[in-house]
PDB file of N, CA and C in Angstrom:
ATOM      1  N   MET A  24     -11.375 -24.600  27.076  1.00 67.00           N
ATOM      2  CA  MET A  24     -10.637 -25.511  26.290  1.00 67.00           C
ATOM      3  C   MET A  24     -10.281 -24.925  24.923  1.00 67.00           C
ATOM      4  N   ASP A  25      -9.132 -24.740  24.714  1.00 81.00           N
ATOM      5  CA  ASP A  25      -8.654 -24.050  23.451  1.00 81.00           C
ATOM      6  C   ASP A  25      -8.354 -25.281  22.472  1.00 81.00           C
ATOM      7  N   LYS A  26      -9.206 -25.307  21.482  1.00 81.00           N
ATOM      8  CA  LYS A  26      -9.183 -26.333  20.442  1.00 81.00           C
ATOM      9  C   LYS A  26      -7.894 -26.501  19.787  1.00 81.00           C
ATOM     10  N   ALA A  27      -7.296 -25.307  19.401  1.00 79.00           N
ATOM     11  CA  ALA A  27      -5.968 -25.378  18.649  1.00 79.00           C
ATOM     12  C   ALA A  27      -4.890 -25.946  19.585  1.00 79.00           C
ATOM     13  N   GLU A  28      -4.979 -25.621  20.898  1.00 89.00           N
ATOM     14  CA  GLU A  28      -4.000 -26.212  21.855  1.00 89.00           C
ATOM     15  C   GLU A  28      -4.125 -27.661  21.973  1.00 89.00           C
ATOM     16  N   ILE A  29      -5.295 -28.171  21.900  1.00 91.00           N
ATOM     17  CA  ILE A  29      -5.478 -29.638  21.959  1.00 91.00           C
ATOM     18  C   ILE A  29      -4.822 -30.315  20.756  1.00 91.00           C
ATOM     19  N   LEU A  30      -5.010 -29.790  19.558  1.00 90.00           N
ATOM     20  CA  LEU A  30      -4.274 -30.329  18.368  1.00 90.00           C
ATOM     21  C   LEU A  30      -2.849 -30.183  18.576  1.00 90.00           C
ATOM     22  N   ASP A  31      -2.337 -29.052  19.020  1.00 91.00           N
ATOM     23  CA  ASP A  31      -0.912 -28.771  19.176  1.00 91.00           C
ATOM     24  C   ASP A  31      -0.364 -29.832  20.227  1.00 91.00           C
ATOM     25  N   ARG A  32      -0.954 -30.060  21.325  1.00 94.00           N
ATOM     26  CA  ARG A  32      -0.484 -30.991  22.301  1.00 94.00           C
ATOM     27  C   ARG A  32      -0.460 -32.492  21.771  1.00 94.00           C
ATOM     28  N   LEU A  33      -1.487 -32.776  21.077  1.00 95.00           N
ATOM     29  CA  LEU A  33      -1.568 -34.116  20.404  1.00 95.00           C
ATOM     30  C   LEU A  33      -0.486 -34.327  19.360  1.00 95.00           C
ATOM     31  N   ALA A  34      -0.250 -33.285  18.626  1.00 95.00           N
ATOM     32  CA  ALA A  34       0.835 -33.304  17.567  1.00 95.00           C
ATOM     33  C   ALA A  34       2.236 -33.448  18.272  1.00 95.00           C
ATOM     34  N   GLN A  35       2.395 -32.754  19.341  1.00 95.00           N
ATOM     35  CA  GLN A  35       3.721 -32.878  20.166  1.00 95.00           C
ATOM     36  C   GLN A  35       3.896 -34.334  20.742  1.00 95.00           C
ATOM     37  N   VAL A  36       2.818 -34.872  21.293  1.00 96.00           N
ATOM     38  CA  VAL A  36       2.952 -36.162  21.728  1.00 96.00           C
ATOM     39  C   VAL A  36       3.246 -37.194  20.637  1.00 96.00           C
ATOM     40  N   ILE A  37       2.518 -37.099  19.501  1.00 97.00           N
ATOM     41  CA  ILE A  37       2.766 -37.992  18.399  1.00 97.00           C
ATOM     42  C   ILE A  37       4.230 -37.815  17.935  1.00 97.00           C
ATOM     43  N   ALA A  38       4.730 -36.565  17.763  1.00 96.00           N
ATOM     44  CA  ALA A  38       6.114 -36.387  17.341  1.00 96.00           C
ATOM     45  C   ALA A  38       7.104 -37.028  18.410  1.00 96.00           C
ATOM     46  N   ALA A  39       6.818 -36.860  19.588  1.00 96.00           N
ATOM     47  CA  ALA A  39       7.780 -37.278  20.688  1.00 96.00           C
ATOM     48  C   ALA A  39       7.803 -38.815  20.638  1.00 96.00           C
ATOM     49  N   ARG A  40       6.740 -39.506  20.268  1.00 96.00           N
ATOM     50  CA  ARG A  40       6.664 -40.931  20.276  1.00 96.00           C
ATOM     51  C   ARG A  40       7.093 -41.619  18.960  1.00 96.00           C
ATOM     52  N   LYS A  41       7.367 -40.798  17.964  1.00 93.00           N
ATOM     53  CA  LYS A  41       7.711 -41.256  16.651  1.00 93.00           C
ATOM     54  C   LYS A  41       8.912 -42.244  16.702  1.00 93.00           C
ATOM     55  N   GLY A  42       9.908 -42.023  17.398  1.00 90.00           N
ATOM     56  CA  GLY A  42      11.046 -42.901  17.543  1.00 90.00           C
ATOM     57  C   GLY A  42      11.010 -43.696  18.775  1.00 90.00           C
ATOM     58  N   GLY A  43       9.888 -43.807  19.483  1.00 93.00           N
ATOM     59  CA  GLY A  43       9.857 -44.436  20.769  1.00 93.00           C
ATOM     60  C   GLY A  43       9.846 -45.905  20.630  1.00 93.00           C
ATOM     61  N   ASP A  44       9.626 -46.541  21.887  1.00 94.00           N
ATOM     62  CA  ASP A  44       9.617 -47.932  22.037  1.00 94.00           C
ATOM     63  C   ASP A  44       8.194 -48.549  21.641  1.00 94.00           C
ATOM     64  N   ALA A  45       8.241 -49.304  20.552  1.00 95.00           N
ATOM     65  CA  ALA A  45       7.052 -49.892  20.021  1.00 95.00           C
ATOM     66  C   ALA A  45       6.354 -50.957  20.917  1.00 95.00           C
ATOM     67  N   THR A  46       7.104 -51.349  21.901  1.00 94.00           N
ATOM     68  CA  THR A  46       6.485 -52.288  22.860  1.00 94.00           C
ATOM     69  C   THR A  46       5.711 -51.632  23.953  1.00 94.00           C
ATOM     70  N   THR A  47       5.920 -50.292  24.083  1.00 96.00           N
ATOM     71  CA  THR A  47       5.209 -49.551  25.167  1.00 96.00           C
ATOM     72  C   THR A  47       4.371 -48.425  24.592  1.00 96.00           C
ATOM     73  N   SER A  48       4.466 -48.083  23.290  1.00 96.00           N
ATOM     74  CA  SER A  48       3.843 -46.933  22.726  1.00 96.00           C
ATOM     75  C   SER A  48       3.078 -47.437  21.429  1.00 96.00           C
ATOM     76  N   TYR A  49       1.749 -47.156  21.469  1.00 97.00           N
ATOM     77  CA  TYR A  49       0.912 -47.500  20.233  1.00 97.00           C
ATOM     78  C   TYR A  49       1.357 -46.644  19.053  1.00 97.00           C
ATOM     79  N   VAL A  50       1.643 -45.334  19.355  1.00 98.00           N
ATOM     80  CA  VAL A  50       2.025 -44.453  18.301  1.00 98.00           C
ATOM     81  C   VAL A  50       3.369 -44.948  17.624  1.00 98.00           C
ATOM     82  N   ALA A  51       4.365 -45.335  18.473  1.00 98.00           N
ATOM     83  CA  ALA A  51       5.656 -45.778  18.001  1.00 98.00           C
ATOM     84  C   ALA A  51       5.452 -47.056  17.212  1.00 98.00           C
ATOM     85  N   LYS A  52       4.537 -47.903  17.654  1.00 97.00           N
ATOM     86  CA  LYS A  52       4.229 -49.137  16.992  1.00 97.00           C
ATOM     87  C   LYS A  52       3.616 -48.873  15.591  1.00 97.00           C
ATOM     88  N   LEU A  53       2.770 -47.892  15.479  1.00 98.00           N
ATOM     89  CA  LEU A  53       2.166 -47.522  14.173  1.00 98.00           C
ATOM     90  C   LEU A  53       3.384 -47.051  13.240  1.00 98.00           C
ATOM     91  N   PHE A  54       4.156 -46.111  13.737  1.00 97.00           N
ATOM     92  CA  PHE A  54       5.273 -45.558  12.887  1.00 97.00           C
ATOM     93  C   PHE A  54       6.240 -46.771  12.511  1.00 97.00           C
ATOM     94  N   GLN A  55       6.463 -47.689  13.424  1.00 97.00           N
ATOM     95  CA  GLN A  55       7.304 -48.780  13.068  1.00 97.00           C
ATOM     96  C   GLN A  55       6.664 -49.762  11.939  1.00 97.00           C
ATOM     97  N   ARG A  56       5.446 -49.850  12.015  1.00 97.00           N
ATOM     98  CA  ARG A  56       4.719 -50.688  11.032  1.00 97.00           C
ATOM     99  C   ARG A  56       4.645 -49.996   9.658  1.00 97.00           C
ATOM    100  N   GLY A  57       4.725 -48.701   9.615  1.00 97.00           N
ATOM    101  CA  GLY A  57       4.928 -47.990   8.321  1.00 97.00           C
ATOM    102  C   GLY A  57       3.640 -47.270   7.838  1.00 97.00           C
ATOM    103  N   ARG A  58       3.803 -46.523   6.823  1.00 98.00           N
ATOM    104  CA  ARG A  58       2.784 -45.640   6.225  1.00 98.00           C
ATOM    105  C   ARG A  58       1.549 -46.405   5.822  1.00 98.00           C
ATOM    106  N   LYS A  59       1.780 -47.629   5.225  1.00 98.00           N
ATOM    107  CA  LYS A  59       0.605 -48.396   4.773  1.00 98.00           C
ATOM    108  C   LYS A  59      -0.252 -48.753   5.981  1.00 98.00           C
ATOM    109  N   LYS A  60       0.275 -49.222   7.078  1.00 98.00           N
ATOM    110  CA  LYS A  60      -0.474 -49.621   8.219  1.00 98.00           C
ATOM    111  C   LYS A  60      -1.225 -48.295   8.806  1.00 98.00           C
ATOM    112  N   ILE A  61      -0.476 -47.211   8.891  1.00 98.00           N
ATOM    113  CA  ILE A  61      -1.121 -46.000   9.342  1.00 98.00           C
ATOM    114  C   ILE A  61      -2.288 -45.678   8.480  1.00 98.00           C
ATOM    115  N   ALA A  62      -2.100 -45.668   7.104  1.00 99.00           N
ATOM    116  CA  ALA A  62      -3.139 -45.324   6.218  1.00 99.00           C
ATOM    117  C   ALA A  62      -4.307 -46.276   6.325  1.00 99.00           C
ATOM    118  N   GLN A  63      -3.946 -47.573   6.556  1.00 98.00           N
ATOM    119  CA  GLN A  63      -5.055 -48.541   6.735  1.00 98.00           C
ATOM    120  C   GLN A  63      -5.913 -48.082   7.994  1.00 98.00           C
ATOM    121  N   LYS A  64      -5.203 -47.774   9.084  1.00 98.00           N
ATOM    122  CA  LYS A  64      -5.996 -47.368  10.297  1.00 98.00           C
ATOM    123  C   LYS A  64      -6.870 -46.108  10.040  1.00 98.00           C
ATOM    124  N   VAL A  65      -6.320 -45.142   9.213  1.00 99.00           N
ATOM    125  CA  VAL A  65      -7.182 -43.986   8.899  1.00 99.00           C
ATOM    126  C   VAL A  65      -8.440 -44.486   8.141  1.00 99.00           C
ATOM    127  N   GLY A  66      -8.261 -45.397   7.170  1.00 98.00           N
ATOM    128  CA  GLY A  66      -9.331 -45.919   6.415  1.00 98.00           C
ATOM    129  C   GLY A  66     -10.393 -46.625   7.332  1.00 98.00           C
ATOM    130  N   GLU A  67      -9.832 -47.466   8.241  1.00 98.00           N
ATOM    131  CA  GLU A  67     -10.740 -48.195   9.124  1.00 98.00           C
ATOM    132  C   GLU A  67     -11.561 -47.281  10.010  1.00 98.00           C
ATOM    133  N   GLU A  68     -10.880 -46.309  10.587  1.00 98.00           N
ATOM    134  CA  GLU A  68     -11.612 -45.360  11.403  1.00 98.00           C
ATOM    135  C   GLU A  68     -12.591 -44.471  10.649  1.00 98.00           C
ATOM    136  N   GLY A  69     -12.289 -44.161   9.384  1.00 98.00           N
ATOM    137  CA  GLY A  69     -13.227 -43.471   8.506  1.00 98.00           C
ATOM    138  C   GLY A  69     -14.435 -44.265   8.295  1.00 98.00           C
ATOM    139  N   VAL A  70     -14.268 -45.525   8.016  1.00 99.00           N
ATOM    140  CA  VAL A  70     -15.449 -46.443   7.789  1.00 99.00           C
ATOM    141  C   VAL A  70     -16.231 -46.568   9.029  1.00 99.00           C
ATOM    142  N   GLU A  71     -15.574 -46.711  10.151  1.00 99.00           N
ATOM    143  CA  GLU A  71     -16.279 -46.858  11.436  1.00 99.00           C
ATOM    144  C   GLU A  71     -17.169 -45.609  11.695  1.00 99.00           C
ATOM    145  N   THR A  72     -16.531 -44.458  11.382  1.00 99.00           N
ATOM    146  CA  THR A  72     -17.256 -43.246  11.664  1.00 99.00           C
ATOM    147  C   THR A  72     -18.505 -43.144  10.799  1.00 99.00           C
ATOM    148  N   ALA A  73     -18.244 -43.500   9.506  1.00 99.00           N
ATOM    149  CA  ALA A  73     -19.467 -43.538   8.608  1.00 99.00           C
ATOM    150  C   ALA A  73     -20.522 -44.511   8.986  1.00 99.00           C
ATOM    151  N   LEU A  74     -20.185 -45.696   9.369  1.00 99.00           N
ATOM    152  CA  LEU A  74     -21.138 -46.687   9.863  1.00 99.00           C
ATOM    153  C   LEU A  74     -21.909 -46.212  11.043  1.00 99.00           C
ATOM    154  N   ALA A  75     -21.190 -45.598  12.024  1.00 99.00           N
ATOM    155  CA  ALA A  75     -21.926 -44.996  13.179  1.00 99.00           C
ATOM    156  C   ALA A  75     -22.956 -43.963  12.779  1.00 99.00           C
ATOM    157  N   ALA A  76     -22.572 -43.139  11.775  1.00 99.00           N
ATOM    158  CA  ALA A  76     -23.493 -42.095  11.259  1.00 99.00           C
ATOM    159  C   ALA A  76     -24.713 -42.744  10.631  1.00 99.00           C
ATOM    160  N   VAL A  77     -24.445 -43.782   9.788  1.00 99.00           N
ATOM    161  CA  VAL A  77     -25.676 -44.499   9.230  1.00 99.00           C
ATOM    162  C   VAL A  77     -26.576 -45.059  10.282  1.00 99.00           C
ATOM    163  N   LEU A  78     -25.963 -45.564  11.406  1.00 99.00           N
ATOM    164  CA  LEU A  78     -26.793 -46.085  12.468  1.00 99.00           C
ATOM    165  C   LEU A  78     -27.355 -44.967  13.364  1.00 99.00           C
ATOM    166  N   ASP A  79     -27.124 -43.669  12.975  1.00 98.00           N
ATOM    167  CA  ASP A  79     -27.619 -42.554  13.824  1.00 98.00           C
ATOM    168  C   ASP A  79     -27.232 -42.591  15.288  1.00 98.00           C
ATOM    169  N   ASP A  80     -25.942 -42.984  15.516  1.00 98.00           N
ATOM    170  CA  ASP A  80     -25.429 -43.188  16.788  1.00 98.00           C
ATOM    171  C   ASP A  80     -24.471 -41.975  17.100  1.00 98.00           C
ATOM    172  N   ARG A  81     -24.939 -40.915  17.594  1.00 99.00           N
ATOM    173  CA  ARG A  81     -24.247 -39.651  17.767  1.00 99.00           C
ATOM    174  C   ARG A  81     -22.989 -39.848  18.632  1.00 99.00           C
ATOM    175  N   GLU A  82     -23.169 -40.540  19.768  1.00 99.00           N
ATOM    176  CA  GLU A  82     -21.999 -40.728  20.709  1.00 99.00           C
ATOM    177  C   GLU A  82     -20.892 -41.560  20.016  1.00 99.00           C
ATOM    178  N   GLU A  83     -21.314 -42.518  19.208  1.00 99.00           N
ATOM    179  CA  GLU A  83     -20.272 -43.373  18.538  1.00 99.00           C
ATOM    180  C   GLU A  83     -19.648 -42.551  17.389  1.00 99.00           C
ATOM    181  N   VAL A  84     -20.410 -41.682  16.740  1.00 99.00           N
ATOM    182  CA  VAL A  84     -19.704 -40.820  15.729  1.00 99.00           C
ATOM    183  C   VAL A  84     -18.707 -39.879  16.347  1.00 99.00           C
ATOM    184  N   ILE A  85     -19.053 -39.335  17.568  1.00 98.00           N
ATOM    185  CA  ILE A  85     -18.038 -38.598  18.269  1.00 98.00           C
ATOM    186  C   ILE A  85     -16.823 -39.332  18.614  1.00 98.00           C
ATOM    187  N   SER A  86     -16.926 -40.594  19.138  1.00 98.00           N
ATOM    188  CA  SER A  86     -15.917 -41.357  19.524  1.00 98.00           C
ATOM    189  C   SER A  86     -14.982 -41.788  18.369  1.00 98.00           C
ATOM    190  N   GLU A  87     -15.754 -42.272  17.289  1.00 98.00           N
ATOM    191  CA  GLU A  87     -14.950 -42.666  16.107  1.00 98.00           C
ATOM    192  C   GLU A  87     -14.287 -41.562  15.388  1.00 98.00           C
ATOM    193  N   SER A  88     -14.859 -40.307  15.455  1.00 98.00           N
ATOM    194  CA  SER A  88     -14.255 -39.161  14.834  1.00 98.00           C
ATOM    195  C   SER A  88     -12.992 -38.844  15.556  1.00 98.00           C
ATOM    196  N   ALA A  89     -13.020 -38.985  16.879  1.00 98.00           N
ATOM    197  CA  ALA A  89     -11.782 -38.756  17.642  1.00 98.00           C
ATOM    198  C   ALA A  89     -10.725 -39.747  17.272  1.00 98.00           C
ATOM    199  N   ASP A  90     -11.057 -41.004  17.051  1.00 98.00           N
ATOM    200  CA  ASP A  90     -10.131 -42.026  16.626  1.00 98.00           C
ATOM    201  C   ASP A  90      -9.600 -41.700  15.261  1.00 98.00           C
ATOM    202  N   LEU A  91     -10.475 -41.264  14.337  1.00 98.00           N
ATOM    203  CA  LEU A  91     -10.139 -40.916  12.984  1.00 98.00           C
ATOM    204  C   LEU A  91      -9.145 -39.734  12.935  1.00 98.00           C
ATOM    205  N   MET A  92      -9.487 -38.710  13.786  1.00 97.00           N
ATOM    206  CA  MET A  92      -8.564 -37.554  13.797  1.00 97.00           C
ATOM    207  C   MET A  92      -7.217 -37.920  14.348  1.00 97.00           C
ATOM    208  N   PHE A  93      -7.141 -38.753  15.404  1.00 98.00           N
ATOM    209  CA  PHE A  93      -5.923 -39.164  15.959  1.00 98.00           C
ATOM    210  C   PHE A  93      -5.085 -39.923  14.861  1.00 98.00           C
ATOM    211  N   HIS A  94      -5.666 -40.882  14.286  1.00 98.00           N
ATOM    212  CA  HIS A  94      -4.881 -41.629  13.234  1.00 98.00           C
ATOM    213  C   HIS A  94      -4.513 -40.746  12.034  1.00 98.00           C
ATOM    214  N   LEU A  95      -5.337 -39.794  11.681  1.00 98.00           N
ATOM    215  CA  LEU A  95      -5.000 -38.907  10.633  1.00 98.00           C
ATOM    216  C   LEU A  95      -3.835 -37.963  11.037  1.00 98.00           C
ATOM    217  N   MET A  96      -3.781 -37.665  12.266  1.00 98.00           N
ATOM    218  CA  MET A  96      -2.617 -36.821  12.676  1.00 98.00           C
ATOM    219  C   MET A  96      -1.368 -37.606  12.730  1.00 98.00           C
ATOM    220  N   VAL A  97      -1.498 -38.992  13.018  1.00 98.00           N
ATOM    221  CA  VAL A  97      -0.264 -39.811  12.974  1.00 98.00           C
ATOM    222  C   VAL A  97       0.204 -39.824  11.505  1.00 98.00           C
ATOM    223  N   LEU A  98      -0.738 -40.016  10.547  1.00 98.00           N
ATOM    224  CA  LEU A  98      -0.363 -40.057   9.215  1.00 98.00           C
ATOM    225  C   LEU A  98       0.312 -38.734   8.712  1.00 98.00           C
ATOM    226  N   TRP A  99      -0.297 -37.596   9.160  1.00 98.00           N
ATOM    227  CA  TRP A  99       0.304 -36.318   8.947  1.00 98.00           C
ATOM    228  C   TRP A  99       1.818 -36.191   9.430  1.00 98.00           C
ATOM    229  N   ALA A 100       1.990 -36.683  10.613  1.00 98.00           N
ATOM    230  CA  ALA A 100       3.360 -36.644  11.230  1.00 98.00           C
ATOM    231  C   ALA A 100       4.304 -37.569  10.386  1.00 98.00           C
ATOM    232  N   ASP A 101       3.829 -38.637   9.949  1.00 98.00           N
ATOM    233  CA  ASP A 101       4.632 -39.559   9.151  1.00 98.00           C
ATOM    234  C   ASP A 101       5.030 -38.903   7.821  1.00 98.00           C
ATOM    235  N   MET A 102       4.194 -37.993   7.349  1.00 98.00           N
ATOM    236  CA  MET A 102       4.445 -37.320   6.050  1.00 98.00           C
ATOM    237  C   MET A 102       4.899 -35.915   6.237  1.00 98.00           C
ATOM    238  N   ASP A 103       5.234 -35.508   7.503  1.00 97.00           N
ATOM    239  CA  ASP A 103       5.765 -34.121   7.756  1.00 97.00           C
ATOM    240  C   ASP A 103       4.737 -33.085   7.326  1.00 97.00           C
ATOM    241  N   ILE A 104       3.491 -33.333   7.645  1.00 96.00           N
ATOM    242  CA  ILE A 104       2.409 -32.366   7.435  1.00 96.00           C
ATOM    243  C   ILE A 104       1.885 -31.981   8.768  1.00 96.00           C
ATOM    244  N   THR A 105       1.678 -30.645   8.940  1.00 92.00           N
ATOM    245  CA  THR A 105       1.226 -30.075  10.179  1.00 92.00           C
ATOM    246  C   THR A 105      -0.278 -29.736  10.005  1.00 92.00           C
ATOM    247  N   ALA A 106      -0.888 -29.497  11.171  1.00 90.00           N
ATOM    248  CA  ALA A 106      -2.287 -29.063  11.192  1.00 90.00           C
ATOM    249  C   ALA A 106      -2.327 -27.615  10.473  1.00 90.00           C
ATOM    250  N   GLU A 107      -1.289 -26.856  10.654  1.00 91.00           N
ATOM    251  CA  GLU A 107      -1.245 -25.566  10.040  1.00 91.00           C
ATOM    252  C   GLU A 107      -1.334 -25.652   8.509  1.00 91.00           C
ATOM    253  N   ASP A 108      -0.654 -26.775   7.982  1.00 94.00           N
ATOM    254  CA  ASP A 108      -0.746 -26.990   6.558  1.00 94.00           C
ATOM    255  C   ASP A 108      -2.238 -27.228   6.074  1.00 94.00           C
ATOM    256  N   ILE A 109      -2.927 -28.015   6.927  1.00 93.00           N
ATOM    257  CA  ILE A 109      -4.312 -28.328   6.582  1.00 93.00           C
ATOM    258  C   ILE A 109      -5.196 -27.079   6.757  1.00 93.00           C
ATOM    259  N   PHE A 110      -4.934 -26.286   7.810  1.00 90.00           N
ATOM    260  CA  PHE A 110      -5.627 -25.000   7.987  1.00 90.00           C
ATOM    261  C   PHE A 110      -5.475 -24.002   6.834  1.00 90.00           C
ATOM    262  N   THR A 111      -4.267 -23.987   6.319  1.00 93.00           N
ATOM    263  CA  THR A 111      -3.880 -23.116   5.188  1.00 93.00           C
ATOM    264  C   THR A 111      -4.695 -23.539   3.941  1.00 93.00           C
ATOM    265  N   GLU A 112      -4.748 -24.914   3.742  1.00 92.00           N
ATOM    266  CA  GLU A 112      -5.516 -25.403   2.547  1.00 92.00           C
ATOM    267  C   GLU A 112      -7.032 -25.125   2.786  1.00 92.00           C
ATOM    268  N   LEU A 113      -7.557 -25.267   3.931  1.00 91.00           N
ATOM    269  CA  LEU A 113      -8.968 -24.987   4.189  1.00 91.00           C
ATOM    270  C   LEU A 113      -9.219 -23.427   3.994  1.00 91.00           C
ATOM    271  N   ALA A 114      -8.321 -22.631   4.421  1.00 92.00           N
ATOM    272  CA  ALA A 114      -8.533 -21.172   4.274  1.00 92.00           C
ATOM    273  C   ALA A 114      -8.470 -20.833   2.753  1.00 92.00           C
ATOM    274  N   ARG A 115      -7.606 -21.524   2.003  1.00 89.00           N
ATOM    275  CA  ARG A 115      -7.574 -21.294   0.571  1.00 89.00           C
ATOM    276  C   ARG A 115      -8.885 -21.613  -0.138  1.00 89.00           C
ATOM    277  N   ARG A 116      -9.500 -22.665   0.386  1.00 87.00           N
ATOM    278  CA  ARG A 116     -10.731 -23.021  -0.198  1.00 87.00           C
ATOM    279  C   ARG A 116     -11.988 -22.327   0.262  1.00 87.00           C
ATOM    280  N   GLU A 117     -11.791 -21.552   1.327  1.00 88.00           N
ATOM    281  CA  GLU A 117     -13.002 -20.886   1.975  1.00 88.00           C
ATOM    282  C   GLU A 117     -13.516 -19.812   0.936  1.00 88.00           C
ATOM    283  N   GLY A 118     -14.877 -19.907   0.784  1.00 84.00           N
ATOM    284  CA  GLY A 118     -15.432 -19.001  -0.056  1.00 84.00           C
ATOM    285  C   GLY A 118     -15.625 -19.641  -1.518  1.00 84.00           C
ATOM    286  N   LEU A 119     -15.049 -20.746  -1.807  1.00 73.00           N
ATOM    287  CA  LEU A 119     -15.140 -21.309  -3.099  1.00 73.00           C
ATOM    288  C   LEU A 119     -16.329 -22.327  -2.901  1.00 73.00           C
ATOM    289  N   SER A 120     -17.068 -22.389  -4.032  1.00 69.00           N
ATOM    290  CA  SER A 120     -18.119 -23.410  -4.042  1.00 69.00           C
ATOM    291  C   SER A 120     -17.413 -24.763  -4.241  1.00 69.00           C
ATOM    292  N   GLY A 121     -18.085 -25.868  -3.724  1.00 65.00           N
ATOM    293  CA  GLY A 121     -17.452 -27.162  -3.843  1.00 65.00           C
ATOM    294  C   GLY A 121     -17.115 -27.535  -5.312  1.00 65.00           C
ATOM    295  N   ILE A 122     -17.982 -27.167  -6.272  1.00 68.00           N
ATOM    296  CA  ILE A 122     -17.882 -27.467  -7.684  1.00 68.00           C
ATOM    297  C   ILE A 122     -16.656 -26.610  -8.230  1.00 68.00           C
ATOM    298  N   ASP A 123     -16.590 -25.379  -7.864  1.00 65.00           N
ATOM    299  CA  ASP A 123     -15.461 -24.581  -8.326  1.00 65.00           C
ATOM    300  C   ASP A 123     -14.120 -25.102  -7.748  1.00 65.00           C
ATOM    301  N   GLU A 124     -14.122 -25.455  -6.499  1.00 60.00           N
ATOM    302  CA  GLU A 124     -12.862 -25.975  -5.854  1.00 60.00           C
ATOM    303  C   GLU A 124     -12.474 -27.296  -6.531  1.00 60.00           C
ATOM    304  N   LYS A 125     -13.348 -28.124  -6.759  1.00 67.00           N
ATOM    305  CA  LYS A 125     -13.039 -29.311  -7.467  1.00 67.00           C
ATOM    306  C   LYS A 125     -12.521 -29.091  -8.865  1.00 67.00           C
ATOM    307  N   ASN A 126     -13.179 -28.268  -9.640  1.00 69.00           N
ATOM    308  CA  ASN A 126     -12.690 -27.940 -10.940  1.00 69.00           C
ATOM    309  C   ASN A 126     -11.234 -27.398 -10.922  1.00 69.00           C
ATOM    310  N   ALA A 127     -10.991 -26.570  -9.951  1.00 70.00           N
ATOM    311  CA  ALA A 127      -9.712 -25.949  -9.726  1.00 70.00           C
ATOM    312  C   ALA A 127      -8.620 -27.006  -9.612  1.00 70.00           C
ATOM    313  N   ARG A 128      -8.947 -27.996  -8.849  1.00 67.00           N
ATOM    314  CA  ARG A 128      -8.004 -29.142  -8.593  1.00 67.00           C
ATOM    315  C   ARG A 128      -7.788 -29.980  -9.830  1.00 67.00           C
ATOM    316  N   GLU A 129      -8.746 -30.038 -10.723  1.00 69.00           N
ATOM    317  CA  GLU A 129      -8.632 -30.921 -11.856  1.00 69.00           C
ATOM    318  C   GLU A 129      -7.874 -30.220 -13.055  1.00 69.00           C
ATOM    319  N   GLU A 130      -7.624 -28.887 -12.866  1.00 65.00           N
ATOM    320  CA  GLU A 130      -6.930 -28.140 -13.942  1.00 65.00           C
ATOM    321  C   GLU A 130      -5.531 -28.387 -13.890  1.00 65.00           C
TER     322      GLU A 130
END
């Protein structure tokens, strides 16, 4: 299972459904409802993931993390952000301490 391929395939499906029929596609419905709704779903899934972690429920953290990642990718698509953009930013931060990285953002 090539992890990058999974993200690429999911991004392609999301992009293909962007202008689709909102009565038959959840992704199309999210896009139709707009960025605020998409962002709300990202927030909800993030909270659900955190709650599952607090409850020490490993399987639920995995499930909710998948939901979070999916909704995050919908948000990225809405904002014309690719996984490659995120990987580039992660690579830029690699090797920086968290404190140094945060200070660099504040400058």
